[in-house]
RNA sequence: GCCCGGGUGGCGGAAUUGGCGAUACGCGAUGGCCUCAAAAGCCAUUGUCCCUUUGCGGACAUGUGGGUUCGAGUCCCACCCCGGGUACCA
């Protein structure tokens, strides 16, 4: 036995045992144990893992181990989100096939995850770029197409001129491309969409059934953005057309003094074909998203010289075209109520339009509640009551209906890119869009010469591949040249893990119904909206088609914080990246894993500092030394309880409570540190050998989920057993409570003394004991005690004048 | 602007339902032991201030100002600062 803690010998030793014995593999045959599916978010393999991965998998692995030792059958798989832009950009630069660079990264990830000692069932591993996997991504696409949930339409799309590709709304940050930072333009293109909006209400509703951090739920709710209101028709008599508008404030209808259309509205030129209108619309459409978004205060627009009729007042009100109205939301036209809407107010001031208040709620523009005014027969009513009555009246007159709108848009999945999953349809002159038959899947990616996008997908340049025949008529046809958004891959990968080798179907329903839902999902909060929303949509859609039986993929979610360096995100450009490999080489995987958890509450961001790792390594080393130096004997404690024995039971209780749902790994590790400190004190003060050995074994057992190699080593040394085969320890309640407490004596809420008292003493006894405190008497100075507040088991507080 | 988080020692953080000296645990710092010496290790001290009692002494401390309470880091009101999400969504 070496006399120094040496992770370099311990860690490979146990990794070999776990690999040779297939320790973490689970079959799909249920047994009497309850199942538990623990999953960390699919990593994107680029270069080598970074410190954030270390944190994610350290959290996930701790949960997986904790769960196993509570008798659960744990599915804990791993795979790779292998399609995507970075590999393709690398290919454009270097000519290296994205598959090669991606698979090289995957090998690096595999090696490191093994060196970290993460307990993964490697038999279920896959990359989303493998044809045996994306075959089923395509299959799912075809099912969505069959059910009308995938469709194609021409749409104004966000276009990044630098990446030469379409971006989803969510890939546009402040009007710039999320990946390259280039200003985004608008283009009209035929694109594939998933009809996620059809599920908006269920996505909203079912959040009640899952245990997610409240702020993530809020973010998704805001993203879906459900608003209730009414659709009201405004008639343009000159053209004889009813223009519907959506409003959340039908109670302000009497205050609508003008009407505004979005520049993209198809009827703008029909209403007014003048050069000024054309000029305005053109300039609005050519503005970048950023320019248009930035003009919050300065409202622009052009009058259309037409009027519509306000359906409640019968007034003719003027029509405008203005860029503050968005075509994508509601009907692309609004009724403007300047007295009760800030934007309309700004516009009215700029164009000198009448502002008529209809609710007494303060100075215009005000959006609060109050009694109605200037609203005919509704005057004097509370505006909330008027709301319902006005909607009812509109409905009875056929002038409007109550209506719901969402901020959520359909999911644009087309990407003009090479390194993605091909969309499995062909275009035939006679039959239009024709799905590729299931038995011809996968539509494999062709080899191409040049990966650079040129306004269309690089796939479109692979003539042999693009030119095919129609599956229906056999005539020449063209393949779809776009690939899918990589969020499609990550929307179902967790289902494939359940049944990864199935070559008849993406997964077997029975198997998926056994493992799903994921009991604990772990990942970065940056995926709070998109990935999590898309995956929820896929599961609901697949469930509706009968392919699986759950409505929600992730029953519980934990979002971990980032690891920062000097308060900044780590990034290559800042040159402040900490490589997990370097830390592990120096301190060992156990120390690195413990440290990222010990840094602070794992759901919060934490600042990295190298010094701290040494402290955690010292703790592990002290545990190892305590084991090596432990006196010979049995680990089953007998004889009278000692402080050391009590401390061991205290630590069991503390670690267990910290881990159960609280994810307070930092305080759990601190508790084991306290136990180790007590072992040193106990050994010095001559605690019995059995207590020392029990305490060391307990520390090893408790630290195992965080530092599995050392935990296994020390536990074996103390007991000859394998710690992962042992149930999680249970604290003996008799050793948690002591018969005597230190009773706190307070005077007007301030502590004056602490006196020993029996734990079971009654209120009266406690008060009496406290009264006898000498220090209390000294402080009382003969003052009168007015009242005594007794908190049993804790304190007595005397109140004096 | 709106919606979430969060402000506690020199630093990361703890205090789980208002109740046992707030500051566990770790880092850093200081002193000691070991050593020819160093490293490592071990042990101890470490919120700030005050003192003709250096003491099992006192006062003050959880962003700021008020409040509720016998008692507030924890609850309420107002404000300041930091981080995240979102933004002409009618």
Short mmCIF file of N, CA and C in Angstrom, two decimals, chain A residues 23-157:
data_model
loop_
_atom_site.label_atom_id
_atom_site.label_comp_id
_atom_site.label_asym_id
_atom_site.label_seq_id
_atom_site.Cartn_x
_atom_site.Cartn_y
_atom_site.Cartn_z
N UNK A 23 -20.46 -2.98 -15.25
CA UNK A 23 -21.18 -2.64 -14.03
C UNK A 23 -22.40 -1.74 -14.26
N UNK A 24 -22.30 -0.80 -15.19
CA UNK A 24 -23.37 0.21 -15.29
C UNK A 24 -24.37 -0.09 -16.40
N UNK A 25 -24.25 -1.30 -16.97
CA UNK A 25 -25.18 -1.64 -18.05
C UNK A 25 -26.50 -2.15 -17.46
N UNK A 26 -27.59 -1.79 -18.13
CA UNK A 26 -28.90 -2.32 -17.72
C UNK A 26 -29.60 -2.88 -18.95
N UNK A 27 -30.34 -3.96 -18.76
CA UNK A 27 -31.10 -4.52 -19.87
C UNK A 27 -32.48 -3.88 -19.89
N UNK A 28 -33.28 -4.24 -20.89
CA UNK A 28 -34.64 -3.72 -20.96
C UNK A 28 -35.65 -4.67 -20.35
N UNK A 29 -35.16 -5.72 -19.68
CA UNK A 29 -36.08 -6.63 -19.00
C UNK A 29 -36.38 -6.07 -17.62
N UNK A 30 -37.59 -5.63 -17.37
CA UNK A 30 -37.90 -5.08 -16.05
C UNK A 30 -37.69 -6.14 -14.96
N UNK A 31 -37.31 -5.70 -13.79
CA UNK A 31 -37.31 -6.61 -12.64
C UNK A 31 -38.04 -5.92 -11.51
N UNK A 32 -37.88 -6.46 -10.31
CA UNK A 32 -38.71 -5.94 -9.20
C UNK A 32 -38.29 -4.53 -8.77
N UNK A 33 -37.09 -4.09 -9.18
CA UNK A 33 -36.65 -2.77 -8.76
C UNK A 33 -37.38 -1.67 -9.54
N UNK A 34 -37.63 -0.54 -8.92
CA UNK A 34 -38.21 0.57 -9.69
C UNK A 34 -37.18 1.10 -10.68
N UNK A 35 -37.65 1.58 -11.83
CA UNK A 35 -36.72 2.11 -12.83
C UNK A 35 -36.44 3.58 -12.54
N UNK A 36 -35.29 4.04 -13.00
CA UNK A 36 -35.00 5.47 -12.89
C UNK A 36 -34.16 5.84 -14.11
N UNK A 37 -34.60 6.85 -14.84
CA UNK A 37 -33.90 7.28 -16.04
C UNK A 37 -33.25 8.61 -15.71
N UNK A 38 -31.93 8.60 -15.63
CA UNK A 38 -31.16 9.81 -15.31
C UNK A 38 -30.41 10.23 -16.56
N UNK A 39 -30.62 11.46 -16.98
CA UNK A 39 -30.04 11.88 -18.26
C UNK A 39 -29.51 13.30 -18.19
N UNK A 40 -28.29 13.46 -18.70
CA UNK A 40 -27.75 14.79 -18.89
C UNK A 40 -27.93 15.16 -20.37
N UNK A 41 -28.02 16.44 -20.65
CA UNK A 41 -28.27 16.86 -22.03
C UNK A 41 -27.17 16.38 -22.96
N UNK A 42 -27.61 15.98 -24.13
CA UNK A 42 -26.76 15.46 -25.19
C UNK A 42 -25.62 16.44 -25.50
N UNK A 43 -24.36 16.02 -25.38
CA UNK A 43 -23.28 16.97 -25.66
C UNK A 43 -23.04 17.14 -27.15
N UNK A 44 -22.69 18.34 -27.54
CA UNK A 44 -22.26 18.60 -28.90
C UNK A 44 -20.76 18.38 -28.95
N UNK A 45 -20.28 17.40 -29.72
CA UNK A 45 -18.86 17.06 -29.66
C UNK A 45 -18.02 17.99 -30.53
N UNK A 46 -17.35 18.88 -29.88
CA UNK A 46 -16.51 19.83 -30.61
C UNK A 46 -15.21 19.94 -29.84
N UNK A 47 -14.12 19.58 -30.48
CA UNK A 47 -12.83 19.64 -29.80
C UNK A 47 -12.81 18.65 -28.65
N UNK A 48 -12.64 19.15 -27.45
CA UNK A 48 -12.68 18.27 -26.28
C UNK A 48 -13.68 18.83 -25.28
N UNK A 49 -14.10 18.01 -24.33
CA UNK A 49 -15.07 18.50 -23.35
C UNK A 49 -14.51 19.70 -22.58
N UNK A 50 -15.40 20.61 -22.17
CA UNK A 50 -14.93 21.73 -21.37
C UNK A 50 -15.42 21.57 -19.94
N UNK A 51 -15.10 22.54 -19.13
CA UNK A 51 -15.34 22.42 -17.70
C UNK A 51 -16.84 22.35 -17.39
N UNK A 52 -17.65 22.96 -18.25
CA UNK A 52 -19.10 22.89 -18.07
C UNK A 52 -19.61 21.46 -18.19
N UNK A 53 -19.02 20.69 -19.15
CA UNK A 53 -19.39 19.28 -19.26
C UNK A 53 -19.05 18.54 -17.97
N UNK A 54 -17.88 18.85 -17.42
CA UNK A 54 -17.46 18.18 -16.19
C UNK A 54 -18.51 18.39 -15.11
N UNK A 55 -19.02 19.62 -15.02
CA UNK A 55 -20.03 19.91 -14.00
C UNK A 55 -21.33 19.15 -14.28
N UNK A 56 -21.81 19.22 -15.52
CA UNK A 56 -23.06 18.54 -15.85
C UNK A 56 -23.00 17.06 -15.51
N UNK A 57 -21.92 16.39 -15.94
CA UNK A 57 -21.86 14.95 -15.76
C UNK A 57 -21.51 14.58 -14.32
N UNK A 58 -20.87 15.49 -13.59
CA UNK A 58 -20.63 15.23 -12.17
C UNK A 58 -21.96 15.27 -11.41
N UNK A 59 -22.81 16.21 -11.76
CA UNK A 59 -24.14 16.29 -11.14
C UNK A 59 -24.93 15.03 -11.50
N UNK A 60 -24.98 14.73 -12.81
CA UNK A 60 -25.78 13.60 -13.27
C UNK A 60 -25.32 12.29 -12.67
N UNK A 61 -24.01 12.13 -12.59
CA UNK A 61 -23.48 10.87 -12.08
C UNK A 61 -23.78 10.71 -10.59
N UNK A 62 -23.72 11.82 -9.86
CA UNK A 62 -24.05 11.77 -8.43
C UNK A 62 -25.51 11.32 -8.28
N UNK A 63 -26.39 11.87 -9.09
CA UNK A 63 -27.81 11.49 -9.03
C UNK A 63 -27.97 10.01 -9.38
N UNK A 64 -27.26 9.58 -10.43
CA UNK A 64 -27.38 8.19 -10.88
C UNK A 64 -26.93 7.23 -9.77
N UNK A 65 -25.78 7.51 -9.16
CA UNK A 65 -25.27 6.64 -8.10
C UNK A 65 -26.21 6.63 -6.90
N UNK A 66 -26.67 7.80 -6.53
CA UNK A 66 -27.55 7.93 -5.37
C UNK A 66 -28.80 7.09 -5.59
N UNK A 67 -29.30 7.17 -6.80
CA UNK A 67 -30.51 6.47 -7.16
C UNK A 67 -30.29 4.95 -7.17
N UNK A 68 -29.17 4.50 -7.75
CA UNK A 68 -28.86 3.06 -7.75
C UNK A 68 -28.79 2.53 -6.34
N UNK A 69 -28.15 3.27 -5.46
CA UNK A 69 -27.96 2.76 -4.11
C UNK A 69 -29.23 2.86 -3.27
N UNK A 70 -30.24 3.48 -3.86
CA UNK A 70 -31.56 3.40 -3.23
C UNK A 70 -32.39 2.30 -3.87
N UNK A 71 -31.71 1.38 -4.55
CA UNK A 71 -32.40 0.21 -5.06
C UNK A 71 -33.06 0.40 -6.42
N UNK A 72 -32.71 1.50 -7.13
CA UNK A 72 -33.33 1.71 -8.43
C UNK A 72 -32.49 1.08 -9.53
N UNK A 73 -33.16 0.73 -10.60
CA UNK A 73 -32.54 0.27 -11.81
C UNK A 73 -32.34 1.49 -12.67
N UNK A 74 -31.09 1.91 -12.83
CA UNK A 74 -30.85 3.22 -13.43
C UNK A 74 -30.37 3.12 -14.87
N UNK A 75 -31.09 3.79 -15.74
CA UNK A 75 -30.65 3.96 -17.13
C UNK A 75 -29.87 5.28 -17.21
N UNK A 76 -28.60 5.18 -17.55
CA UNK A 76 -27.75 6.37 -17.60
C UNK A 76 -26.87 6.27 -18.85
N UNK A 77 -27.42 6.70 -19.99
CA UNK A 77 -26.74 6.51 -21.27
C UNK A 77 -25.98 7.75 -21.73
N UNK A 78 -25.33 7.62 -22.89
CA UNK A 78 -24.54 8.73 -23.43
C UNK A 78 -24.58 8.68 -24.96
N UNK A 79 -24.54 9.85 -25.56
CA UNK A 79 -24.49 9.94 -27.02
C UNK A 79 -24.03 11.32 -27.42
N UNK A 80 -24.16 11.62 -28.70
CA UNK A 80 -23.57 12.87 -29.20
C UNK A 80 -24.50 13.56 -30.19
N UNK A 81 -24.61 14.86 -30.03
CA UNK A 81 -25.39 15.71 -30.93
C UNK A 81 -24.44 16.06 -32.08
N UNK A 82 -24.30 15.13 -33.04
CA UNK A 82 -23.12 15.16 -33.89
C UNK A 82 -23.25 16.00 -35.15
N UNK A 83 -24.48 16.33 -35.54
CA UNK A 83 -24.63 17.23 -36.68
C UNK A 83 -24.49 18.67 -36.20
N UNK A 84 -24.17 19.58 -37.12
CA UNK A 84 -24.22 20.98 -36.70
C UNK A 84 -23.16 21.83 -37.35
N UNK A 85 -23.34 23.11 -37.14
CA UNK A 85 -22.54 24.11 -37.86
C UNK A 85 -21.05 24.12 -37.58
N UNK A 86 -20.58 24.05 -36.34
CA UNK A 86 -19.14 24.19 -36.14
C UNK A 86 -18.32 23.20 -36.97
N UNK A 87 -18.76 21.94 -37.03
CA UNK A 87 -18.01 20.96 -37.82
C UNK A 87 -18.05 21.34 -39.29
N UNK A 88 -19.18 21.89 -39.73
CA UNK A 88 -19.30 22.25 -41.13
C UNK A 88 -18.45 23.48 -41.44
N UNK A 89 -18.45 24.43 -40.55
CA UNK A 89 -17.60 25.61 -40.76
C UNK A 89 -16.13 25.21 -40.80
N UNK A 90 -15.78 24.27 -39.97
CA UNK A 90 -14.42 23.74 -39.96
C UNK A 90 -14.11 23.09 -41.32
N UNK A 91 -15.10 22.37 -41.86
CA UNK A 91 -14.92 21.71 -43.16
C UNK A 91 -14.73 22.74 -44.28
N UNK A 92 -15.49 23.82 -44.19
CA UNK A 92 -15.38 24.86 -45.22
C UNK A 92 -13.97 25.44 -45.19
N UNK A 93 -13.45 25.60 -43.98
CA UNK A 93 -12.12 26.19 -43.84
C UNK A 93 -11.00 25.23 -44.27
N UNK A 94 -11.13 23.98 -43.86
CA UNK A 94 -10.00 23.06 -44.02
C UNK A 94 -10.23 21.99 -45.06
N UNK A 95 -11.46 21.79 -45.50
CA UNK A 95 -11.75 20.72 -46.44
C UNK A 95 -11.89 19.36 -45.78
N UNK A 96 -11.64 19.29 -44.48
CA UNK A 96 -11.81 18.01 -43.79
C UNK A 96 -13.29 17.67 -43.67
N UNK A 97 -13.63 16.43 -43.98
CA UNK A 97 -15.04 16.02 -43.93
C UNK A 97 -15.57 16.22 -42.50
N UNK A 98 -16.76 16.81 -42.36
CA UNK A 98 -17.29 17.03 -41.02
C UNK A 98 -17.42 15.73 -40.23
N UNK A 99 -17.63 14.63 -40.94
CA UNK A 99 -17.74 13.35 -40.24
C UNK A 99 -16.43 13.02 -39.53
N UNK A 100 -15.32 13.29 -40.25
CA UNK A 100 -14.01 12.97 -39.67
C UNK A 100 -13.73 13.80 -38.43
N UNK A 101 -13.93 15.12 -38.54
CA UNK A 101 -13.61 15.96 -37.38
C UNK A 101 -14.57 15.66 -36.23
N UNK A 102 -15.84 15.40 -36.57
CA UNK A 102 -16.82 15.10 -35.53
C UNK A 102 -16.48 13.80 -34.81
N UNK A 103 -16.11 12.79 -35.59
CA UNK A 103 -15.84 11.50 -34.96
C UNK A 103 -14.54 11.54 -34.16
N UNK A 104 -13.62 12.39 -34.59
CA UNK A 104 -12.40 12.57 -33.79
C UNK A 104 -12.76 13.19 -32.44
N UNK A 105 -13.67 14.18 -32.47
CA UNK A 105 -14.12 14.80 -31.22
C UNK A 105 -14.84 13.78 -30.35
N UNK A 106 -15.65 12.97 -30.98
CA UNK A 106 -16.41 11.96 -30.22
C UNK A 106 -15.44 11.04 -29.49
N UNK A 107 -14.37 10.64 -30.17
CA UNK A 107 -13.39 9.76 -29.49
C UNK A 107 -12.78 10.47 -28.28
N UNK A 108 -12.50 11.76 -28.45
CA UNK A 108 -11.95 12.53 -27.34
C UNK A 108 -12.93 12.58 -26.16
N UNK A 109 -14.21 12.81 -26.49
CA UNK A 109 -15.23 12.85 -25.45
C UNK A 109 -15.34 11.50 -24.74
N UNK A 110 -15.33 10.42 -25.55
CA UNK A 110 -15.43 9.08 -24.95
C UNK A 110 -14.30 8.85 -23.96
N UNK A 111 -13.07 9.16 -24.41
CA UNK A 111 -11.91 8.94 -23.55
C UNK A 111 -12.03 9.71 -22.26
N UNK A 112 -12.44 10.98 -22.38
CA UNK A 112 -12.48 11.79 -21.16
C UNK A 112 -13.60 11.35 -20.24
N UNK A 113 -14.77 11.04 -20.79
CA UNK A 113 -15.85 10.60 -19.92
C UNK A 113 -15.43 9.34 -19.17
N UNK A 114 -14.66 8.46 -19.82
CA UNK A 114 -14.18 7.26 -19.13
C UNK A 114 -13.19 7.63 -18.04
N UNK A 115 -12.32 8.58 -18.34
CA UNK A 115 -11.33 8.99 -17.33
C UNK A 115 -12.00 9.71 -16.16
N UNK A 116 -13.12 10.30 -16.42
CA UNK A 116 -13.84 10.96 -15.32
C UNK A 116 -14.53 9.94 -14.42
N UNK A 117 -14.67 8.73 -14.94
CA UNK A 117 -15.30 7.68 -14.16
C UNK A 117 -16.81 7.81 -14.09
N UNK A 118 -17.41 8.39 -15.14
CA UNK A 118 -18.87 8.54 -15.15
C UNK A 118 -19.50 7.18 -15.41
N UNK A 119 -20.54 6.86 -14.66
CA UNK A 119 -21.14 5.52 -14.72
C UNK A 119 -22.15 5.43 -15.86
N UNK A 120 -21.64 5.18 -17.06
CA UNK A 120 -22.48 5.21 -18.25
C UNK A 120 -22.68 3.79 -18.79
N UNK A 121 -23.89 3.54 -19.28
CA UNK A 121 -24.14 2.30 -20.00
C UNK A 121 -23.73 2.54 -21.46
N UNK A 122 -22.49 2.14 -21.76
CA UNK A 122 -21.94 2.47 -23.09
C UNK A 122 -22.56 1.65 -24.21
N UNK A 123 -23.32 0.60 -23.86
CA UNK A 123 -23.89 -0.21 -24.94
C UNK A 123 -24.98 0.55 -25.69
N UNK A 124 -25.43 1.67 -25.13
CA UNK A 124 -26.53 2.39 -25.76
C UNK A 124 -26.08 3.63 -26.52
N UNK A 125 -24.77 3.80 -26.62
CA UNK A 125 -24.20 5.02 -27.19
C UNK A 125 -24.48 5.14 -28.69
N UNK A 126 -24.75 6.36 -29.14
CA UNK A 126 -24.80 6.63 -30.59
C UNK A 126 -24.56 8.11 -30.86
N UNK A 127 -24.26 8.41 -32.11
CA UNK A 127 -24.18 9.80 -32.55
C UNK A 127 -25.36 10.06 -33.49
N UNK A 128 -25.91 11.26 -33.44
CA UNK A 128 -27.09 11.54 -34.26
C UNK A 128 -26.77 11.60 -35.75
N UNK A 129 -25.48 11.57 -36.08
CA UNK A 129 -25.08 11.65 -37.49
C UNK A 129 -24.99 10.27 -38.14
N UNK A 130 -25.18 9.21 -37.33
CA UNK A 130 -25.05 7.87 -37.89
C UNK A 130 -26.31 7.54 -38.69
N UNK A 131 -26.13 7.02 -39.92
CA UNK A 131 -27.31 6.71 -40.74
C UNK A 131 -28.30 5.79 -40.03
N UNK A 132 -27.81 4.86 -39.19
CA UNK A 132 -28.73 3.95 -38.48
C UNK A 132 -29.60 4.72 -37.50
N UNK A 133 -29.18 5.94 -37.14
CA UNK A 133 -29.98 6.76 -36.24
C UNK A 133 -30.82 7.77 -37.03
N UNK A 134 -30.18 8.45 -37.99
CA UNK A 134 -30.97 9.50 -38.65
C UNK A 134 -32.00 8.93 -39.61
N UNK A 135 -31.82 7.64 -39.94
CA UNK A 135 -32.90 6.94 -40.63
C UNK A 135 -34.22 7.16 -39.89
N UNK A 136 -34.16 7.09 -38.57
CA UNK A 136 -35.39 7.19 -37.78
C UNK A 136 -35.78 8.64 -37.53
N UNK A 137 -34.82 9.54 -37.57
CA UNK A 137 -35.17 10.97 -37.53
C UNK A 137 -36.02 11.28 -38.76
N UNK A 138 -35.60 10.71 -39.91
CA UNK A 138 -36.36 10.92 -41.15
C UNK A 138 -37.73 10.24 -41.05
N UNK A 139 -37.75 9.07 -40.47
CA UNK A 139 -39.01 8.34 -40.31
C UNK A 139 -40.00 9.17 -39.48
N UNK A 140 -39.50 9.76 -38.42
CA UNK A 140 -40.39 10.59 -37.59
C UNK A 140 -40.87 11.81 -38.36
N UNK A 141 -39.96 12.40 -39.15
CA UNK A 141 -40.37 13.53 -40.00
C UNK A 141 -41.54 13.12 -40.89
N UNK A 142 -41.44 11.93 -41.49
CA UNK A 142 -42.49 11.49 -42.41
C UNK A 142 -43.82 11.27 -41.68
N UNK A 143 -43.73 10.80 -40.43
CA UNK A 143 -44.97 10.62 -39.66
C UNK A 143 -45.60 11.99 -39.36
N UNK A 144 -44.74 12.96 -39.04
CA UNK A 144 -45.27 14.29 -38.77
C UNK A 144 -45.90 14.87 -40.03
N UNK A 145 -45.27 14.58 -41.18
CA UNK A 145 -45.79 15.05 -42.47
C UNK A 145 -47.16 14.41 -42.72
N UNK A 146 -47.26 13.11 -42.50
CA UNK A 146 -48.54 12.41 -42.70
C UNK A 146 -49.65 12.99 -41.84
N UNK A 147 -49.27 13.42 -40.65
CA UNK A 147 -50.29 13.92 -39.72
C UNK A 147 -50.49 15.42 -39.83
N UNK A 148 -49.96 16.00 -40.89
CA UNK A 148 -50.17 17.43 -41.10
C UNK A 148 -49.40 18.30 -40.14
N UNK A 149 -48.42 17.74 -39.45
CA UNK A 149 -47.65 18.54 -38.50
C UNK A 149 -46.35 19.05 -39.11
N UNK A 150 -46.03 18.60 -40.31
CA UNK A 150 -44.92 19.18 -41.06
C UNK A 150 -45.50 19.74 -42.34
N UNK A 151 -45.14 20.94 -42.69
CA UNK A 151 -45.69 21.53 -43.91
C UNK A 151 -44.68 22.49 -44.49
N UNK A 152 -44.95 22.88 -45.72
CA UNK A 152 -44.01 23.72 -46.44
C UNK A 152 -44.72 25.00 -46.82
N UNK A 153 -44.09 26.11 -46.62
CA UNK A 153 -44.71 27.35 -47.08
C UNK A 153 -43.63 28.38 -47.35
N UNK A 154 -44.01 29.35 -48.16
CA UNK A 154 -43.09 30.45 -48.38
C UNK A 154 -43.20 31.37 -47.18
N UNK A 155 -42.07 31.77 -46.70
CA UNK A 155 -42.12 32.61 -45.51
C UNK A 155 -40.99 33.61 -45.54
N UNK A 156 -41.28 34.73 -44.92
CA UNK A 156 -40.21 35.70 -44.70
C UNK A 156 -39.33 35.09 -43.63
N UNK A 157 -38.08 34.84 -43.98
CA UNK A 157 -37.22 34.18 -43.02
C UNK A 157 -36.01 35.04 -42.71
#
